[in-house]
């Protein structure tokens, strides 16, 4: 099968445009690992940057005429809200591609709408309030503490310890900061105490839940972090300082099975495809609370989805090939799929 790996243009190096080096440099590492895994599995794989000239990208896609596009893009023009635009363009070009389609991407990007949909279907979500740009407080009475965060971001962007607010004054200050710096609405969510779990899901018609991962907090007394802030996610030294680690979740099997069922239901309700990660909180009473869904999550070998797959007996190259297989079969290309 001929595959084009579509990447954000800034991660593609002129010195290594086809991601052939064995460098461990963090820049473009995820893309390099995915592309090389596809090649090791026997797929003819070409790396193609998306943008900054969209017409040039479109012409290149038409010229190369791939049987499948492995969509590794995360934004367009620096705006993560436009990741759905890339998927929509691929649909308009009638090119099969991996991952969630534009409607699912748009739904998951809007945290408030996503939670409204799931709440309607009786999935437990935190109580929340939306605050548009022109407002300086939520409508109605707020029950503190709450977490105030930008409604459209992912990767913990815009989330710090100051995101947990306990008073009207703290909330107004956080709203002002997000509105002014990030130019987007704010979602204020009930703070749910509990264990933070990440559940990887693979599939379309038939879904498989991977073994759950956990963000385990160590020194949480006093000023220690107990939410997945931006520094927790991206700063290894910070995690070491506070004894925070990403690890396999140790849970009794009946609870693992229940979490898997809930995660699969969320996956279907949000129109997710091929692969995704569902973020949850597990309370002391074993109540499962939805936090957010991550379509097309990070596929780095040391990130949660890949590590969950390995825990479940699927090596990294097999995971990447499996995602390509799922997208190909969903698109009617079963005759082209390599096992």
mmCIF file of C-alpha atoms in Angstrom:
data_model
loop_
_atom_site.group_PDB
_atom_site.id
_atom_site.type_symbol
_atom_site.label_atom_id
_atom_site.label_comp_id
_atom_site.label_asym_id
_atom_site.label_seq_id
_atom_site.Cartn_x
_atom_site.Cartn_y
_atom_site.Cartn_z
ATOM 1 C CA UNK A 1 0.000 0.000 0.000
ATOM 2 C CA UNK A 2 1.220 3.474 -0.878
ATOM 3 C CA UNK A 3 0.917 5.807 2.114
ATOM 4 C CA UNK A 4 1.492 9.541 2.464
ATOM 5 C CA UNK A 5 2.297 10.567 6.035
ATOM 6 C CA UNK A 6 0.893 14.080 6.322
ATOM 7 C CA UNK A 7 2.812 16.127 8.913
ATOM 8 C CA UNK A 8 2.769 19.684 10.222
ATOM 9 C CA UNK A 9 5.188 21.591 8.013
ATOM 10 C CA UNK A 10 7.339 22.927 10.863
ATOM 11 C CA UNK A 11 8.369 19.440 12.071
ATOM 12 C CA UNK A 12 9.842 18.514 8.687
ATOM 13 C CA UNK A 13 13.555 19.218 8.441
ATOM 14 C CA UNK A 14 15.179 20.238 5.161
ATOM 15 C CA UNK A 15 18.155 18.111 6.191
ATOM 16 C CA UNK A 16 15.944 15.027 6.572
ATOM 17 C CA UNK A 17 12.716 15.679 4.645
ATOM 18 C CA UNK A 18 11.712 11.995 4.565
ATOM 19 C CA UNK A 19 12.430 11.281 8.245
ATOM 20 C CA UNK A 20 15.083 8.672 7.448
ATOM 21 C CA UNK A 21 17.612 9.477 10.183
ATOM 22 C CA UNK A 22 17.868 7.572 13.462
ATOM 23 C CA UNK A 23 18.152 10.796 15.443
ATOM 24 C CA UNK A 24 16.563 10.874 18.913
ATOM 25 C CA UNK A 25 16.053 14.625 18.633
ATOM 26 C CA UNK A 26 12.661 15.521 20.130
ATOM 27 C CA UNK A 27 11.841 17.716 17.115
ATOM 28 C CA UNK A 28 9.717 15.591 14.816
ATOM 29 C CA UNK A 29 10.379 12.450 16.865
ATOM 30 C CA UNK A 30 6.798 11.169 16.835
ATOM 31 C CA UNK A 31 6.488 11.647 13.083
ATOM 32 C CA UNK A 32 9.852 9.964 12.492
ATOM 33 C CA UNK A 33 8.889 6.967 14.629
ATOM 34 C CA UNK A 34 5.528 6.481 12.909
ATOM 35 C CA UNK A 35 6.940 6.811 9.393
ATOM 36 C CA UNK A 36 9.818 4.440 10.066
ATOM 37 C CA UNK A 37 7.457 1.914 11.681
ATOM 38 C CA UNK A 38 5.281 1.931 8.553
ATOM 39 C CA UNK A 39 8.338 1.346 6.377
ATOM 40 C CA UNK A 40 9.525 -1.518 8.568
ATOM 41 C CA UNK A 41 6.104 -3.125 8.087
ATOM 42 C CA UNK A 42 6.542 -2.954 4.330
ATOM 43 C CA UNK A 43 4.454 0.113 3.473
ATOM 44 C CA UNK A 44 5.774 2.489 0.822
ATOM 45 C CA UNK A 45 5.621 5.707 2.845
ATOM 46 C CA UNK A 46 6.251 9.286 1.727
ATOM 47 C CA UNK A 47 6.358 12.196 4.187
ATOM 48 C CA UNK A 48 4.496 15.294 3.021
ATOM 49 C CA UNK A 49 4.220 18.593 4.923
ATOM 50 C CA UNK A 50 0.818 20.258 5.196
ATOM 51 C CA UNK A 51 1.139 23.965 4.446
ATOM 52 C CA UNK A 52 1.954 26.722 4.685
ATOM 53 C CA UNK A 53 0.793 26.829 1.032
ATOM 54 C CA UNK A 54 -2.414 24.766 1.052
ATOM 55 C CA UNK A 55 -2.750 24.714 -2.724
ATOM 56 C CA UNK A 56 0.768 23.316 -3.006
ATOM 57 C CA UNK A 57 -0.129 20.599 -0.497
ATOM 58 C CA UNK A 58 -3.297 19.748 -2.414
ATOM 59 C CA UNK A 59 -1.377 19.512 -5.688
ATOM 60 C CA UNK A 60 1.222 17.233 -4.072
ATOM 61 C CA UNK A 61 -1.476 14.962 -2.655
ATOM 62 C CA UNK A 62 -3.135 14.664 -6.048
ATOM 63 C CA UNK A 63 0.225 14.058 -7.739
ATOM 64 C CA UNK A 64 1.314 11.307 -5.340
ATOM 65 C CA UNK A 65 -2.178 9.750 -5.309
ATOM 66 C CA UNK A 66 -1.712 7.721 -2.104
ATOM 67 C CA UNK A 67 -4.008 4.845 -1.281
ATOM 68 C CA UNK A 68 -4.032 6.050 2.326
ATOM 69 C CA UNK A 69 -3.027 9.228 4.156
ATOM 70 C CA UNK A 70 -1.633 8.730 7.650
ATOM 71 C CA UNK A 71 -2.788 11.997 9.194
ATOM 72 C CA UNK A 72 -0.207 13.225 11.722
ATOM 73 C CA UNK A 73 -1.194 16.902 11.613
ATOM 74 C CA UNK A 74 -2.184 18.673 14.828
ATOM 75 C CA UNK A 75 -3.105 22.161 13.645
ATOM 76 C CA UNK A 76 -3.265 24.543 10.719
ATOM 77 C CA UNK A 77 -1.526 27.925 10.816
ATOM 78 C CA UNK A 78 -0.801 27.366 14.508
ATOM 79 C CA UNK A 79 -4.486 27.018 15.376
ATOM 80 C CA UNK A 80 -5.372 23.632 16.866
ATOM 81 C CA UNK A 81 -9.056 24.357 16.270
ATOM 82 C CA UNK A 82 -8.343 23.970 12.562
ATOM 83 C CA UNK A 83 -7.178 20.357 12.765
ATOM 84 C CA UNK A 84 -10.663 19.463 11.530
ATOM 85 C CA UNK A 85 -10.056 21.599 8.419
ATOM 86 C CA UNK A 86 -7.201 19.300 7.389
ATOM 87 C CA UNK A 87 -9.440 16.242 7.744
ATOM 88 C CA UNK A 88 -12.214 17.998 5.814
ATOM 89 C CA UNK A 89 -9.818 18.781 2.966
ATOM 90 C CA UNK A 90 -8.776 15.134 2.754
ATOM 91 C CA UNK A 91 -12.446 14.159 2.580
ATOM 92 C CA UNK A 92 -13.068 16.670 -0.222
ATOM 93 C CA UNK A 93 -10.128 15.171 -2.126
ATOM 94 C CA UNK A 94 -11.652 11.687 -1.601
ATOM 95 C CA UNK A 95 -8.459 10.483 0.063
ATOM 96 C CA UNK A 96 -8.839 7.816 2.761
ATOM 97 C CA UNK A 97 -7.034 8.868 5.935
ATOM 98 C CA UNK A 98 -6.319 7.594 9.426
ATOM 99 C CA UNK A 99 -8.061 8.843 12.515
ATOM 100 C CA UNK A 100 -11.153 10.792 13.365
ATOM 101 C CA UNK A 101 -13.061 12.756 10.734
ATOM 102 C CA UNK A 102 -13.851 16.484 10.808
ATOM 103 C CA UNK A 103 -17.119 16.208 12.733
ATOM 104 C CA UNK A 104 -15.561 14.171 15.550
ATOM 105 C CA UNK A 105 -12.538 16.469 15.702
ATOM 106 C CA UNK A 106 -14.749 19.556 15.975
ATOM 107 C CA UNK A 107 -16.906 17.971 18.661
ATOM 108 C CA UNK A 108 -13.971 16.904 20.829
ATOM 109 C CA UNK A 109 -12.230 20.247 20.374
ATOM 110 C CA UNK A 110 -15.141 22.087 22.031
ATOM 111 C CA UNK A 111 -14.977 20.819 25.612
ATOM 112 C CA UNK A 112 -18.338 22.318 26.589
ATOM 113 C CA UNK A 113 -20.320 20.881 23.667
ATOM 114 C CA UNK A 114 -18.579 17.530 24.092
ATOM 115 C CA UNK A 115 -19.651 17.340 27.738
ATOM 116 C CA UNK A 116 -23.208 18.401 26.897
ATOM 117 C CA UNK A 117 -23.491 15.543 24.405
ATOM 118 C CA UNK A 118 -22.123 12.970 26.834
ATOM 119 C CA UNK A 119 -24.192 14.279 29.733
ATOM 120 C CA UNK A 120 -27.313 13.906 27.607
ATOM 121 C CA UNK A 121 -26.395 10.258 27.120
ATOM 122 C CA UNK A 122 -25.953 9.770 30.890
ATOM 123 C CA UNK A 123 -22.171 9.673 30.917
ATOM 124 C CA UNK A 124 -20.974 11.194 34.194
ATOM 125 C CA UNK A 125 -19.274 14.516 33.434
ATOM 126 C CA UNK A 126 -18.191 17.253 35.855
ATOM 127 C CA UNK A 127 -20.684 20.027 36.450
ATOM 128 C CA UNK A 128 -19.482 22.896 34.270
ATOM 129 C CA UNK A 129 -20.125 26.482 33.261
ATOM 130 C CA UNK A 130 -19.143 28.159 29.971
ATOM 131 C CA UNK A 131 -17.917 31.747 29.950
ATOM 132 C CA UNK A 132 -17.800 33.462 26.518
ATOM 133 C CA UNK A 133 -15.266 36.143 25.693
ATOM 134 C CA UNK A 134 -17.554 39.065 26.465
ATOM 135 C CA UNK A 135 -18.423 37.838 29.986
ATOM 136 C CA UNK A 136 -16.422 38.027 33.224
ATOM 137 C CA UNK A 137 -18.229 35.313 35.196
ATOM 138 C CA UNK A 138 -20.371 32.239 34.588
ATOM 139 C CA UNK A 139 -24.136 32.451 34.592
ATOM 140 C CA UNK A 140 -25.581 31.028 37.795
ATOM 141 C CA UNK A 141 -24.034 30.040 41.085
ATOM 142 C CA UNK A 142 -20.596 28.421 40.962
ATOM 143 C CA UNK A 143 -19.760 25.645 43.404
ATOM 144 C CA UNK A 144 -16.049 25.856 44.239
ATOM 145 C CA UNK A 145 -13.444 24.593 43.707
ATOM 146 C CA UNK A 146 -13.522 24.617 39.911
ATOM 147 C CA UNK A 147 -10.919 24.274 37.183
ATOM 148 C CA UNK A 148 -10.951 27.141 34.683
ATOM 149 C CA UNK A 149 -9.396 26.288 31.327
ATOM 150 C CA UNK A 150 -9.570 27.345 27.671
ATOM 151 C CA UNK A 151 -12.402 25.583 25.912
ATOM 152 C CA UNK A 152 -10.558 24.669 22.685
ATOM 153 C CA UNK A 153 -7.015 23.686 23.733
ATOM 154 C CA UNK A 154 -5.450 20.280 24.304
ATOM 155 C CA UNK A 155 -2.154 18.955 25.633
ATOM 156 C CA UNK A 156 -2.898 20.790 28.916
ATOM 157 C CA UNK A 157 -2.253 24.134 27.202
ATOM 158 C CA UNK A 158 -3.484 26.941 29.428
ATOM 159 C CA UNK A 159 -3.686 24.737 32.526
ATOM 160 C CA UNK A 160 -1.573 25.429 35.624
ATOM 161 C CA UNK A 161 -2.010 25.120 39.373
ATOM 162 C CA UNK A 162 -3.664 28.550 39.234
ATOM 163 C CA UNK A 163 -6.398 26.957 37.113
ATOM 164 C CA UNK A 164 -7.931 25.544 40.301
ATOM 165 C CA UNK A 165 -9.874 28.454 41.780
ATOM 166 C CA UNK A 166 -11.722 28.703 45.075
ATOM 167 C CA UNK A 167 -13.261 32.180 45.078
ATOM 168 C CA UNK A 168 -15.051 34.604 42.764
ATOM 169 C CA UNK A 169 -11.974 36.843 42.763
ATOM 170 C CA UNK A 170 -9.634 34.024 41.723
ATOM 171 C CA UNK A 171 -12.081 32.991 39.014
ATOM 172 C CA UNK A 172 -12.350 36.513 37.578
ATOM 173 C CA UNK A 173 -8.559 36.751 37.389
ATOM 174 C CA UNK A 174 -8.266 33.401 35.623
ATOM 175 C CA UNK A 175 -11.034 34.288 33.174
ATOM 176 C CA UNK A 176 -9.320 37.577 32.373
ATOM 177 C CA UNK A 177 -5.989 35.853 31.739
ATOM 178 C CA UNK A 178 -7.429 33.208 29.396
ATOM 179 C CA UNK A 179 -9.656 35.671 27.537
ATOM 180 C CA UNK A 180 -6.810 38.149 26.998
ATOM 181 C CA UNK A 181 -3.931 35.768 26.271
ATOM 182 C CA UNK A 182 -5.667 32.889 24.516
ATOM 183 C CA UNK A 183 -8.579 34.770 22.907
ATOM 184 C CA UNK A 184 -11.146 32.057 23.532
ATOM 185 C CA UNK A 185 -14.023 31.128 25.840
ATOM 186 C CA UNK A 186 -13.422 29.414 29.168
ATOM 187 C CA UNK A 187 -14.951 26.270 30.613
ATOM 188 C CA UNK A 188 -15.169 26.155 34.411
ATOM 189 C CA UNK A 189 -15.483 22.576 35.632
ATOM 190 C CA UNK A 190 -16.257 21.080 38.995
ATOM 191 C CA UNK A 191 -12.988 19.809 40.440
ATOM 192 C CA UNK A 192 -13.289 16.031 40.819
ATOM 193 C CA UNK A 193 -10.925 14.468 43.328
ATOM 194 C CA UNK A 194 -9.616 11.080 42.280
ATOM 195 C CA UNK A 195 -7.192 9.049 40.186
ATOM 196 C CA UNK A 196 -6.488 10.266 36.662
ATOM 197 C CA UNK A 197 -6.786 7.479 34.089
ATOM 198 C CA UNK A 198 -6.111 7.327 30.348
ATOM 199 C CA UNK A 199 -7.790 4.633 28.265
ATOM 200 C CA UNK A 200 -6.673 3.917 24.698
ATOM 201 C CA UNK A 201 -9.299 2.613 22.280
ATOM 202 C CA UNK A 202 -8.685 1.000 18.887
ATOM 203 C CA UNK A 203 -11.261 0.133 16.260
ATOM 204 C CA UNK A 204 -14.398 1.145 14.425
ATOM 205 C CA UNK A 205 -17.261 -1.354 14.295
ATOM 206 C CA UNK A 206 -15.545 -3.561 16.862
ATOM 207 C CA UNK A 207 -13.659 -1.751 19.605
ATOM 208 C CA UNK A 208 -10.733 -2.837 21.751
ATOM 209 C CA UNK A 209 -9.818 -1.076 24.986
ATOM 210 C CA UNK A 210 -6.121 -1.098 25.853
ATOM 211 C CA UNK A 211 -4.943 -1.540 29.455
ATOM 212 C CA UNK A 212 -5.519 1.762 31.299
ATOM 213 C CA UNK A 213 -2.699 4.118 32.176
ATOM 214 C CA UNK A 214 -2.581 6.412 35.198
ATOM 215 C CA UNK A 215 -1.046 9.783 35.977
ATOM 216 C CA UNK A 216 0.066 9.093 39.531
ATOM 217 C CA UNK A 217 0.770 12.044 41.819
ATOM 218 C CA UNK A 218 3.380 11.737 44.556
ATOM 219 C CA UNK A 219 4.003 14.832 46.686
ATOM 220 C CA UNK A 220 0.535 16.392 46.521
ATOM 221 C CA UNK A 221 0.509 17.996 49.957
ATOM 222 C CA UNK A 222 0.661 21.777 50.200
ATOM 223 C CA UNK A 223 1.442 23.343 46.831
ATOM 224 C CA UNK A 224 2.083 20.091 44.991
ATOM 225 C CA UNK A 225 0.192 19.553 41.723
ATOM 226 C CA UNK A 226 -2.776 17.205 41.563
ATOM 227 C CA UNK A 227 -4.025 17.956 38.060
ATOM 228 C CA UNK A 228 -2.443 17.416 34.654
ATOM 229 C CA UNK A 229 -0.994 20.888 34.171
ATOM 230 C CA UNK A 230 1.102 21.881 31.187
ATOM 231 C CA UNK A 231 4.272 21.513 33.289
ATOM 232 C CA UNK A 232 3.213 18.082 34.505
ATOM 233 C CA UNK A 233 2.704 16.961 30.913
ATOM 234 C CA UNK A 234 5.827 18.431 29.323
ATOM 235 C CA UNK A 235 8.462 19.031 32.051
ATOM 236 C CA UNK A 236 10.275 15.853 33.115
ATOM 237 C CA UNK A 237 12.288 17.652 35.815
ATOM 238 C CA UNK A 238 9.072 19.022 37.291
ATOM 239 C CA UNK A 239 7.528 15.546 37.405
ATOM 240 C CA UNK A 240 10.650 14.210 39.104
ATOM 241 C CA UNK A 241 10.564 16.993 41.697
ATOM 242 C CA UNK A 242 6.980 16.221 42.670
ATOM 243 C CA UNK A 243 7.281 12.425 42.233
ATOM 244 C CA UNK A 244 4.694 12.362 39.456
ATOM 245 C CA UNK A 245 4.735 9.488 37.003
ATOM 246 C CA UNK A 246 2.793 8.058 34.101
ATOM 247 C CA UNK A 247 2.354 4.372 34.805
ATOM 248 C CA UNK A 248 0.154 1.344 34.246
ATOM 249 C CA UNK A 249 -3.012 1.598 36.337
ATOM 250 C CA UNK A 250 -3.355 -1.081 39.008
ATOM 251 C CA UNK A 251 -7.072 -1.850 39.226
ATOM 252 C CA UNK A 252 -9.194 -4.951 39.869
ATOM 253 C CA UNK A 253 -10.297 -6.612 36.637
ATOM 254 C CA UNK A 254 -14.054 -6.012 37.113
ATOM 255 C CA UNK A 255 -13.344 -2.285 37.444
ATOM 256 C CA UNK A 256 -11.054 -2.360 34.396
ATOM 257 C CA UNK A 257 -13.870 -3.994 32.432
ATOM 258 C CA UNK A 258 -16.388 -1.349 33.533
ATOM 259 C CA UNK A 259 -14.005 1.477 32.648
ATOM 260 C CA UNK A 260 -13.452 -0.133 29.235
ATOM 261 C CA UNK A 261 -17.211 -0.333 28.587
ATOM 262 C CA UNK A 262 -17.709 3.324 29.501
ATOM 263 C CA UNK A 263 -14.732 4.407 27.382
ATOM 264 C CA UNK A 264 -15.981 2.467 24.352
ATOM 265 C CA UNK A 265 -19.405 4.074 24.698
ATOM 266 C CA UNK A 266 -17.835 7.536 24.833
ATOM 267 C CA UNK A 267 -15.745 6.686 21.752
ATOM 268 C CA UNK A 268 -18.876 5.829 19.790
ATOM 269 C CA UNK A 269 -20.922 8.813 20.981
ATOM 270 C CA UNK A 270 -18.181 11.242 19.924
ATOM 271 C CA UNK A 271 -17.741 9.747 16.418
ATOM 272 C CA UNK A 272 -14.137 8.756 17.072
ATOM 273 C CA UNK A 273 -12.384 6.526 14.537
ATOM 274 C CA UNK A 274 -9.467 4.109 14.359
ATOM 275 C CA UNK A 275 -7.739 5.184 17.602
ATOM 276 C CA UNK A 276 -8.241 7.633 20.449
ATOM 277 C CA UNK A 277 -7.571 8.177 24.138
ATOM 278 C CA UNK A 278 -10.252 8.817 26.751
ATOM 279 C CA UNK A 279 -9.235 10.748 29.894
ATOM 280 C CA UNK A 280 -11.145 9.967 33.085
ATOM 281 C CA UNK A 281 -11.167 10.508 36.829
ATOM 282 C CA UNK A 282 -11.896 7.610 39.159
ATOM 283 C CA UNK A 283 -13.297 8.760 42.509
ATOM 284 C CA UNK A 284 -12.751 7.089 45.872
ATOM 285 C CA UNK A 285 -16.167 5.433 45.451
ATOM 286 C CA UNK A 286 -15.125 4.089 41.999
ATOM 287 C CA UNK A 287 -17.331 6.522 40.099
ATOM 288 C CA UNK A 288 -15.975 7.033 36.569
ATOM 289 C CA UNK A 289 -16.020 10.693 35.492
ATOM 290 C CA UNK A 290 -15.241 11.828 31.935
ATOM 291 C CA UNK A 291 -12.617 14.574 31.558
ATOM 292 C CA UNK A 292 -11.943 14.771 27.834
ATOM 293 C CA UNK A 293 -11.437 12.769 24.662
ATOM 294 C CA UNK A 294 -8.307 12.899 22.533
ATOM 295 C CA UNK A 295 -8.835 11.917 18.899
ATOM 296 C CA UNK A 296 -5.595 11.186 17.041
ATOM 297 C CA UNK A 297 -3.497 11.200 20.247
ATOM 298 C CA UNK A 298 0.294 11.284 20.379
ATOM 299 C CA UNK A 299 1.825 8.164 18.822
ATOM 300 C CA UNK A 300 5.324 8.524 20.249
ATOM 301 C CA UNK A 301 6.746 5.205 21.474
ATOM 302 C CA UNK A 302 6.965 6.525 25.040
ATOM 303 C CA UNK A 303 3.492 8.073 25.171
ATOM 304 C CA UNK A 304 0.451 6.548 26.846
ATOM 305 C CA UNK A 305 -1.234 4.973 23.822
ATOM 306 C CA UNK A 306 1.876 3.090 22.700
ATOM 307 C CA UNK A 307 2.744 2.029 26.245
ATOM 308 C CA UNK A 308 -0.820 0.783 26.778
ATOM 309 C CA UNK A 309 -0.565 -1.227 23.570
ATOM 310 C CA UNK A 310 2.727 -2.759 24.692
ATOM 311 C CA UNK A 311 1.157 -3.656 28.048
ATOM 312 C CA UNK A 312 -1.604 -5.377 26.078
ATOM 313 C CA UNK A 313 0.888 -7.395 24.019
ATOM 314 C CA UNK A 314 1.078 -5.214 20.893
ATOM 315 C CA UNK A 315 4.517 -3.889 19.965
ATOM 316 C CA UNK A 316 4.946 -0.361 18.634
ATOM 317 C CA UNK A 317 5.301 -1.230 14.939
ATOM 318 C CA UNK A 318 2.243 -3.474 15.182
ATOM 319 C CA UNK A 319 0.232 -0.621 16.730
ATOM 320 C CA UNK A 320 1.096 1.761 13.893
ATOM 321 C CA UNK A 321 0.305 -0.899 11.292
ATOM 322 C CA UNK A 322 -2.957 -1.668 13.092
ATOM 323 C CA UNK A 323 -4.065 1.965 12.826
ATOM 324 C CA UNK A 324 -3.308 1.934 9.091
ATOM 325 C CA UNK A 325 -5.234 -1.350 8.744
ATOM 326 C CA UNK A 326 -8.260 0.019 10.590
ATOM 327 C CA UNK A 327 -8.389 3.113 8.388
ATOM 328 C CA UNK A 328 -7.904 1.070 5.216
ATOM 329 C CA UNK A 329 -10.676 -1.369 6.058
ATOM 330 C CA UNK A 330 -13.033 1.431 7.096
ATOM 331 C CA UNK A 331 -12.360 2.995 3.688
ATOM 332 C CA UNK A 332 -12.970 -0.219 1.748
ATOM 333 C CA UNK A 333 -9.300 -0.966 1.047
ATOM 334 C CA UNK A 334 -9.204 -4.376 2.727
ATOM 335 C CA UNK A 335 -7.492 -5.965 -0.267
ATOM 336 C CA UNK A 336 -4.534 -3.608 0.206
ATOM 337 C CA UNK A 337 -4.035 -4.234 3.917
ATOM 338 C CA UNK A 338 -0.826 -5.847 5.170
ATOM 339 C CA UNK A 339 -1.216 -8.030 8.238
#
